[in-house]
């Protein structure tokens, strides 16, 4: 809360309004405070800037004080009555106590990334090392890494659907079909991926028949959606790898997506003011999207010029723009799913990141776009 929300602070030295009399309360032998008839106030008002004698009603009874000498105008009596009268009374029109001018104003909270940044960086570096090592050592190992990521992502997605919506998409045919889909894409290309996708959808339909018919349509629909959303889109990463410069293409795809996300975060966190899609993801801003586009276009020009065979810098600008748009849409798409499910993350497997699906959200829809543009720019070989 910033200082302005407290309103203007009271003036220095202000101790609340006083009556026009002497301000000395005469204590009678009957044990209560009474006015003397000469403008004396009934009891001493509590000292402090939070007290407002005109607006704040007395919310607790005035305490009894010991008998003292009649008409004794002793200042100790006033201080004793002020102490016994309790804490400062809150203003009737403002339930919160007024701030004390003698205390320093609270500082506004600093911006926070909302996650354990050190853990996120450590996990990201570790994942990057595993991916790069498998990518440039043996291509088949990288295909295995993609298949494992697909199976774990399917497990997270189906588990959340079951927990939050009671949707029981069959995991076994999805996991087996998803892994087969990635391998088929690497071995047989787009044709193999489509055949594996069709067989996986058929397996989902048949597998669900072993259970009661209630919710059948709902469950198989979610199963077919999961098969398309996770493994089928991931097969385009495996298909990039089949080219002669396949590792460089996959590395370009990964770098541009990561740079896009980094640019969106850095610029949005520092300069973000206008929300991009507040009903879906309140943290995303239009300034962040511009940062993603700028960073990705520069990185794309460099990658196409130095990593891709026969690539041109202007092609990298187009590629970077496309990656920034699709990565943002992918992130918003999963945010829509998580908002519908009422969850923040799909899982907890990766400290600082969430689950595997929380890292695949921008990669999955970007993969087919990058694969297609690279085929158009430099061919499939």
Coordinates of C-alpha atoms in Angstrom, one line a residue:
X1 CA 0.0 0.0 0.0
X2 CA 1.5 3.4 -0.9
X3 CA 1.5 6.5 1.2
X4 CA -1.3 8.2 -0.7
X5 CA -3.8 5.6 0.3
X6 CA -3.6 6.7 3.9
X7 CA -4.7 10.2 3.0
X8 CA -3.0 13.4 4.2
X9 CA -1.2 12.9 7.5
X10 CA -2.1 15.0 10.5
X11 CA -0.2 18.2 11.2
X12 CA 2.8 18.0 13.4
X13 CA 1.9 18.6 17.1
X14 CA -1.8 17.9 16.6
X15 CA -3.3 16.1 19.6
X16 CA -7.0 16.1 18.6
X17 CA -9.5 18.9 19.0
X18 CA -10.0 20.3 22.5
X19 CA -13.0 22.0 24.0
X20 CA -12.9 25.8 24.6
X21 CA -12.8 25.3 28.4
X22 CA -9.9 24.7 30.7
X23 CA -9.6 21.1 29.6
X24 CA -9.4 19.9 33.3
X25 CA -11.7 17.0 34.2
X26 CA -13.0 17.4 37.8
X27 CA -13.3 13.9 39.4
X28 CA -16.2 13.6 41.9
X29 CA -16.3 11.3 44.8
X30 CA -19.0 9.3 43.1
X31 CA -16.3 7.7 40.9
X32 CA -17.1 9.3 37.5
X33 CA -15.8 12.2 35.5
X34 CA -18.1 15.2 35.4
X35 CA -18.1 18.6 33.8
X36 CA -17.7 21.5 36.3
X37 CA -20.0 23.7 34.3
X38 CA -17.2 26.0 33.2
X39 CA -16.5 24.4 29.8
X40 CA -14.6 21.5 31.2
X41 CA -14.7 18.4 29.1
X42 CA -16.0 15.1 30.4
X43 CA -12.9 13.1 30.8
X44 CA -9.6 13.5 29.1
X45 CA -9.5 12.7 25.4
X46 CA -6.9 10.0 24.4
X47 CA -3.8 11.6 23.1
X48 CA -2.6 10.8 19.6
X49 CA -3.1 11.8 15.9
X50 CA -5.6 8.9 15.4
X51 CA -8.2 10.4 17.6
X52 CA -11.1 12.5 16.2
X53 CA -13.4 13.9 18.8
X54 CA -15.9 15.1 16.3
X55 CA -16.5 12.0 14.2
X56 CA -15.4 9.0 16.3
X57 CA -18.0 7.8 18.7
X58 CA -16.9 6.4 22.0
X59 CA -16.9 2.6 21.3
X60 CA -16.2 1.5 24.8
X61 CA -17.5 2.7 28.2
X62 CA -15.4 5.2 30.1
X63 CA -13.6 3.3 32.9
X64 CA -14.1 4.2 36.5
X65 CA -11.3 6.0 38.3
X66 CA -10.5 5.9 42.0
X67 CA -11.9 8.6 44.3
X68 CA -9.7 11.7 44.7
X69 CA -10.2 15.0 46.3
X70 CA -13.2 16.9 45.0
X71 CA -12.4 19.6 42.5
X72 CA -8.7 18.7 42.4
X73 CA -7.2 20.0 39.2
X74 CA -4.3 17.7 39.1
X75 CA -2.7 16.9 35.8
X76 CA -1.9 13.4 36.9
X77 CA -5.7 12.7 36.9
X78 CA -5.9 13.6 33.2
X79 CA -3.0 11.4 32.3
X80 CA -4.4 8.5 34.3
X81 CA -7.8 8.8 32.6
X82 CA -6.2 8.9 29.2
X83 CA -4.3 5.7 29.9
X84 CA -7.4 3.9 31.2
X85 CA -9.6 5.0 28.3
X86 CA -7.9 2.4 26.0
X87 CA -6.4 2.6 22.6
X88 CA -7.2 5.5 20.1
X89 CA -10.7 5.2 18.7
X90 CA -11.0 4.5 15.0
X91 CA -12.7 7.0 12.8
X92 CA -16.3 6.1 12.1
X93 CA -16.0 6.9 8.4
X94 CA -12.7 5.0 8.0
X95 CA -12.5 1.7 9.8
X96 CA -8.7 1.6 9.6
X97 CA -6.7 3.6 12.2
X98 CA -5.1 6.8 11.1
X99 CA -1.3 6.7 10.6
X100 CA 1.0 8.1 13.1
X101 CA 2.8 11.1 11.7
X102 CA 5.8 10.3 13.9
X103 CA 6.3 6.9 12.3
X104 CA 7.9 6.6 8.8
X105 CA 5.5 5.9 6.0
X106 CA 5.5 2.3 4.7
X107 CA 7.4 1.7 1.5
X108 CA 5.6 0.4 -1.6
X109 CA 6.3 -3.3 -2.2
X110 CA 9.0 -4.1 -4.8
X111 CA 8.2 -5.9 -8.0
X112 CA 8.7 -9.6 -7.7
X113 CA 9.1 -12.3 -10.4
X114 CA 6.7 -14.5 -8.4
X115 CA 9.0 -17.5 -8.5
X116 CA 12.3 -18.7 -7.1
X117 CA 14.6 -17.1 -9.7
X118 CA 17.8 -18.9 -8.6
X119 CA 16.1 -22.3 -8.8
X120 CA 14.5 -21.4 -12.1
X121 CA 17.9 -20.4 -13.6
X122 CA 19.6 -23.5 -12.2
X123 CA 17.0 -25.9 -13.6
X124 CA 17.0 -24.1 -16.9
X125 CA 20.8 -24.3 -17.3
X126 CA 20.6 -28.0 -16.4
X127 CA 17.9 -28.8 -18.9
X128 CA 19.8 -26.8 -21.6
X129 CA 22.9 -28.8 -21.0
X130 CA 21.1 -32.1 -21.3
X131 CA 19.3 -31.0 -24.5
X132 CA 22.5 -29.6 -26.2
X133 CA 24.5 -32.7 -25.2
X134 CA 22.0 -35.1 -26.6
X135 CA 21.4 -32.9 -29.7
X136 CA 25.0 -32.8 -30.9
X137 CA 26.1 -36.3 -29.8
X138 CA 23.6 -38.7 -31.1
X139 CA 20.3 -37.6 -32.8
X140 CA 18.4 -40.7 -31.6
X141 CA 19.2 -39.7 -28.0
X142 CA 17.6 -36.3 -28.5
X143 CA 14.5 -38.0 -30.0
X144 CA 14.3 -40.1 -26.8
X145 CA 14.5 -36.9 -24.7
X146 CA 11.6 -35.5 -26.6
X147 CA 9.6 -38.7 -26.2
X148 CA 10.1 -38.7 -22.4
X149 CA 9.1 -35.0 -22.2
X150 CA 5.9 -35.8 -24.1
X151 CA 5.0 -38.7 -21.8
X152 CA 5.6 -36.7 -18.7
X153 CA 3.6 -33.8 -20.2
X154 CA 0.7 -36.1 -21.0
X155 CA 0.8 -37.4 -17.5
X156 CA 0.6 -33.9 -16.0
X157 CA -2.2 -32.8 -18.3
X158 CA -4.4 -35.9 -17.8
X159 CA -3.8 -35.9 -14.0
X160 CA -4.9 -32.2 -13.7
X161 CA -8.0 -32.9 -15.9
X162 CA -9.0 -35.7 -13.6
X163 CA -8.4 -33.8 -10.4
X164 CA -10.1 -30.6 -11.3
X165 CA -12.8 -31.6 -13.8
X166 CA -13.3 -35.3 -13.3
X167 CA -12.3 -35.9 -17.0
X168 CA -10.6 -39.3 -17.3
X169 CA -8.6 -39.2 -20.5
X170 CA -6.9 -42.6 -20.8
X171 CA -3.2 -42.2 -20.2
X172 CA -1.9 -45.6 -21.3
X173 CA -2.8 -45.3 -25.0
X174 CA -1.9 -41.6 -25.0
X175 CA 1.6 -42.3 -23.5
X176 CA 2.3 -45.2 -25.9
X177 CA 0.8 -43.5 -28.9
X178 CA 2.6 -40.2 -28.1
X179 CA 6.0 -41.8 -27.9
X180 CA 5.4 -43.7 -31.1
X181 CA 4.2 -40.5 -32.7
X182 CA 7.6 -38.7 -32.0
X183 CA 9.6 -41.7 -33.3
X184 CA 7.4 -42.0 -36.4
X185 CA 7.9 -38.3 -37.2
X186 CA 11.6 -38.7 -37.0
X187 CA 11.7 -41.9 -39.1
X188 CA 8.9 -41.3 -41.6
X189 CA 8.4 -37.5 -41.5
X190 CA 5.0 -35.8 -41.6
X191 CA 3.3 -38.8 -43.1
X192 CA 4.4 -41.1 -40.3
X193 CA 3.3 -38.5 -37.7
X194 CA -0.2 -38.3 -39.2
X195 CA -0.6 -42.0 -39.3
X196 CA 0.6 -42.4 -35.6
X197 CA -1.8 -39.6 -34.6
X198 CA -4.8 -41.4 -36.2
X199 CA -3.9 -44.7 -34.6
X200 CA -3.5 -43.0 -31.2
X201 CA -6.9 -41.4 -31.4
X202 CA -8.4 -44.8 -32.3
X203 CA -6.7 -46.4 -29.4
X204 CA -8.1 -43.8 -27.1
X205 CA -11.7 -44.5 -28.4
X206 CA -11.3 -48.2 -27.9
X207 CA -9.5 -48.1 -24.5
X208 CA -12.3 -45.9 -23.0
X209 CA -14.9 -48.6 -24.0
X210 CA -13.7 -50.8 -21.2
X211 CA -15.3 -48.4 -18.7
X212 CA -18.9 -47.4 -18.1
X213 CA -20.4 -45.2 -20.8
X214 CA -21.1 -42.2 -18.6
X215 CA -18.8 -39.4 -19.6
X216 CA -17.5 -41.4 -22.6
X217 CA -17.7 -38.5 -25.1
X218 CA -16.2 -36.1 -22.7
X219 CA -13.2 -38.4 -21.9
X220 CA -12.4 -39.4 -25.5
X221 CA -12.6 -35.8 -26.6
X222 CA -10.1 -34.7 -24.0
X223 CA -7.9 -37.7 -25.0
X224 CA -7.9 -36.7 -28.7
X225 CA -7.2 -33.1 -27.8
X226 CA -4.3 -34.2 -25.5
X227 CA -2.8 -36.4 -28.3
X228 CA -2.8 -33.5 -30.7
X229 CA -1.7 -30.8 -28.3
X230 CA 1.3 -32.6 -26.8
X231 CA 2.9 -35.4 -28.9
X232 CA 1.7 -34.4 -32.4
X233 CA 3.0 -30.9 -32.1
X234 CA 6.2 -32.2 -30.6
X235 CA 6.8 -34.4 -33.7
X236 CA 7.8 -31.3 -35.7
X237 CA 10.8 -31.0 -33.5
X238 CA 11.8 -34.5 -34.4
X239 CA 11.2 -33.7 -38.1
X240 CA 13.5 -30.7 -37.9
X241 CA 16.3 -33.1 -36.8
X242 CA 16.1 -35.2 -39.9
X243 CA 17.8 -32.5 -42.1
X244 CA 21.6 -32.4 -42.6
X245 CA 21.8 -29.4 -40.4
X246 CA 19.1 -30.7 -38.1
X247 CA 20.8 -30.0 -34.8
X248 CA 21.4 -26.4 -35.9
X249 CA 17.7 -26.1 -36.8
X250 CA 16.5 -27.5 -33.5
X251 CA 19.0 -25.2 -31.7
X252 CA 17.6 -22.2 -33.6
X253 CA 14.1 -23.2 -32.7
X254 CA 15.0 -23.5 -29.0
X255 CA 17.1 -20.3 -28.9
X256 CA 14.4 -18.2 -30.5
X257 CA 11.7 -19.4 -28.2
X258 CA 13.8 -18.9 -25.1
X259 CA 14.9 -15.4 -26.3
X260 CA 11.3 -14.5 -27.0
X261 CA 10.2 -15.5 -23.5
X262 CA 13.2 -13.7 -22.0
X263 CA 12.5 -10.5 -23.9
X264 CA 8.9 -10.5 -23.0
X265 CA 9.8 -11.0 -19.3
X266 CA 12.6 -8.4 -19.2
X267 CA 10.7 -5.6 -21.0
X268 CA 7.3 -6.4 -19.5
X269 CA 8.7 -6.5 -16.0
X270 CA 10.5 -3.2 -16.4
X271 CA 8.2 -1.2 -18.7
X272 CA 4.9 -3.1 -18.8
X273 CA 1.9 -0.8 -18.3
X274 CA -0.8 -2.0 -20.7
X275 CA -2.3 -5.4 -20.2
X276 CA -2.2 -7.7 -23.2
X277 CA -4.9 -10.2 -22.2
X278 CA -6.0 -9.4 -18.6
X279 CA -8.8 -12.0 -18.5
X280 CA -6.4 -14.8 -19.5
X281 CA -3.0 -13.8 -18.1
X282 CA -2.9 -10.6 -16.1
X283 CA 0.9 -10.6 -16.0
X284 CA 1.4 -10.2 -19.7
X285 CA 1.6 -6.7 -21.3
X286 CA 1.8 -5.2 -24.7
X287 CA 5.2 -3.8 -23.9
X288 CA 6.3 -7.3 -23.1
X289 CA 5.1 -8.5 -26.5
X290 CA 7.1 -5.8 -28.2
X291 CA 10.1 -6.9 -26.2
X292 CA 9.5 -10.5 -27.3
X293 CA 9.3 -9.5 -30.9
X294 CA 12.4 -7.3 -30.8
X295 CA 14.6 -9.8 -29.0
X296 CA 13.4 -12.7 -31.2
X297 CA 13.9 -10.9 -34.5
X298 CA 17.5 -9.9 -33.6
X299 CA 18.2 -13.5 -32.5
X300 CA 16.6 -14.9 -35.6
X301 CA 18.7 -12.7 -37.9
X302 CA 21.9 -13.9 -36.2
X303 CA 20.8 -17.6 -36.2
X304 CA 19.9 -17.6 -39.8
X305 CA 23.1 -15.9 -40.8
X306 CA 25.5 -18.0 -38.8
X307 CA 23.8 -21.3 -37.9
X308 CA 21.5 -22.3 -40.8
X309 CA 23.0 -23.4 -44.1
X310 CA 22.1 -21.0 -47.0
X311 CA 20.1 -18.8 -44.5
X312 CA 19.8 -15.1 -44.8
X313 CA 19.4 -12.4 -42.1
X314 CA 16.1 -11.1 -43.4
X315 CA 14.7 -14.6 -43.2
X316 CA 15.7 -14.6 -39.6
X317 CA 13.7 -11.4 -39.0
X318 CA 10.6 -13.1 -40.4
X319 CA 11.3 -16.2 -38.4
X320 CA 11.8 -14.3 -35.2
X321 CA 8.6 -12.4 -35.6
X322 CA 6.7 -15.6 -36.2
X323 CA 8.3 -17.3 -33.1
X324 CA 7.4 -14.3 -30.9
X325 CA 3.8 -14.4 -31.9
X326 CA 3.3 -18.2 -31.7
X327 CA 5.2 -18.5 -28.4
X328 CA 3.0 -15.8 -26.9
X329 CA -0.2 -17.5 -28.2
X330 CA 1.0 -20.8 -26.9
X331 CA 1.6 -19.3 -23.5
X332 CA -1.8 -17.7 -23.5
X333 CA -3.4 -21.0 -24.6
X334 CA -2.1 -22.9 -21.7
X335 CA -2.9 -20.0 -19.3
X336 CA -6.5 -20.4 -20.6
X337 CA -6.4 -24.1 -19.8
X338 CA -4.9 -23.5 -16.3
X339 CA -7.4 -20.8 -15.6
X340 CA -10.3 -23.0 -16.6
X341 CA -8.9 -25.7 -14.3
X342 CA -8.2 -23.2 -11.5
X343 CA -4.5 -24.0 -11.1
X344 CA -1.3 -22.0 -11.3
X345 CA 1.0 -24.7 -12.6
X346 CA 0.5 -28.0 -14.3
X347 CA 3.0 -29.7 -12.0
X348 CA 5.8 -29.3 -9.6
X349 CA 8.5 -31.4 -11.2
X350 CA 10.8 -28.5 -12.1
X351 CA 11.6 -26.1 -9.2
X352 CA 11.1 -22.5 -10.2
X353 CA 9.3 -23.5 -13.4
X354 CA 6.4 -25.7 -12.4
X355 CA 5.8 -28.8 -14.5
X356 CA 7.1 -30.0 -17.8
X357 CA 3.9 -28.7 -19.5
X358 CA 4.7 -25.2 -18.1
X359 CA 7.9 -25.3 -20.1
X360 CA 6.4 -26.8 -23.2
X361 CA 3.5 -24.3 -23.5
X362 CA 5.4 -21.9 -25.8
X363 CA 7.5 -24.6 -27.5
X364 CA 4.7 -26.8 -28.8
X365 CA 2.8 -24.4 -31.0
X366 CA 6.0 -22.8 -32.2
X367 CA 7.6 -26.1 -33.5
X368 CA 5.4 -26.5 -36.6
X369 CA 5.7 -22.9 -37.6
X370 CA 9.5 -23.0 -37.4
X371 CA 9.6 -26.3 -39.2
X372 CA 7.5 -24.9 -42.0
X373 CA 9.4 -21.6 -42.4
X374 CA 12.7 -23.4 -42.5
X375 CA 11.5 -25.7 -45.2
X376 CA 10.3 -22.8 -47.2
X377 CA 13.5 -20.7 -46.7
X378 CA 16.2 -23.4 -47.1
X379 CA 14.4 -26.6 -48.0
X380 CA 13.9 -29.9 -46.0
X381 CA 17.4 -31.4 -46.7

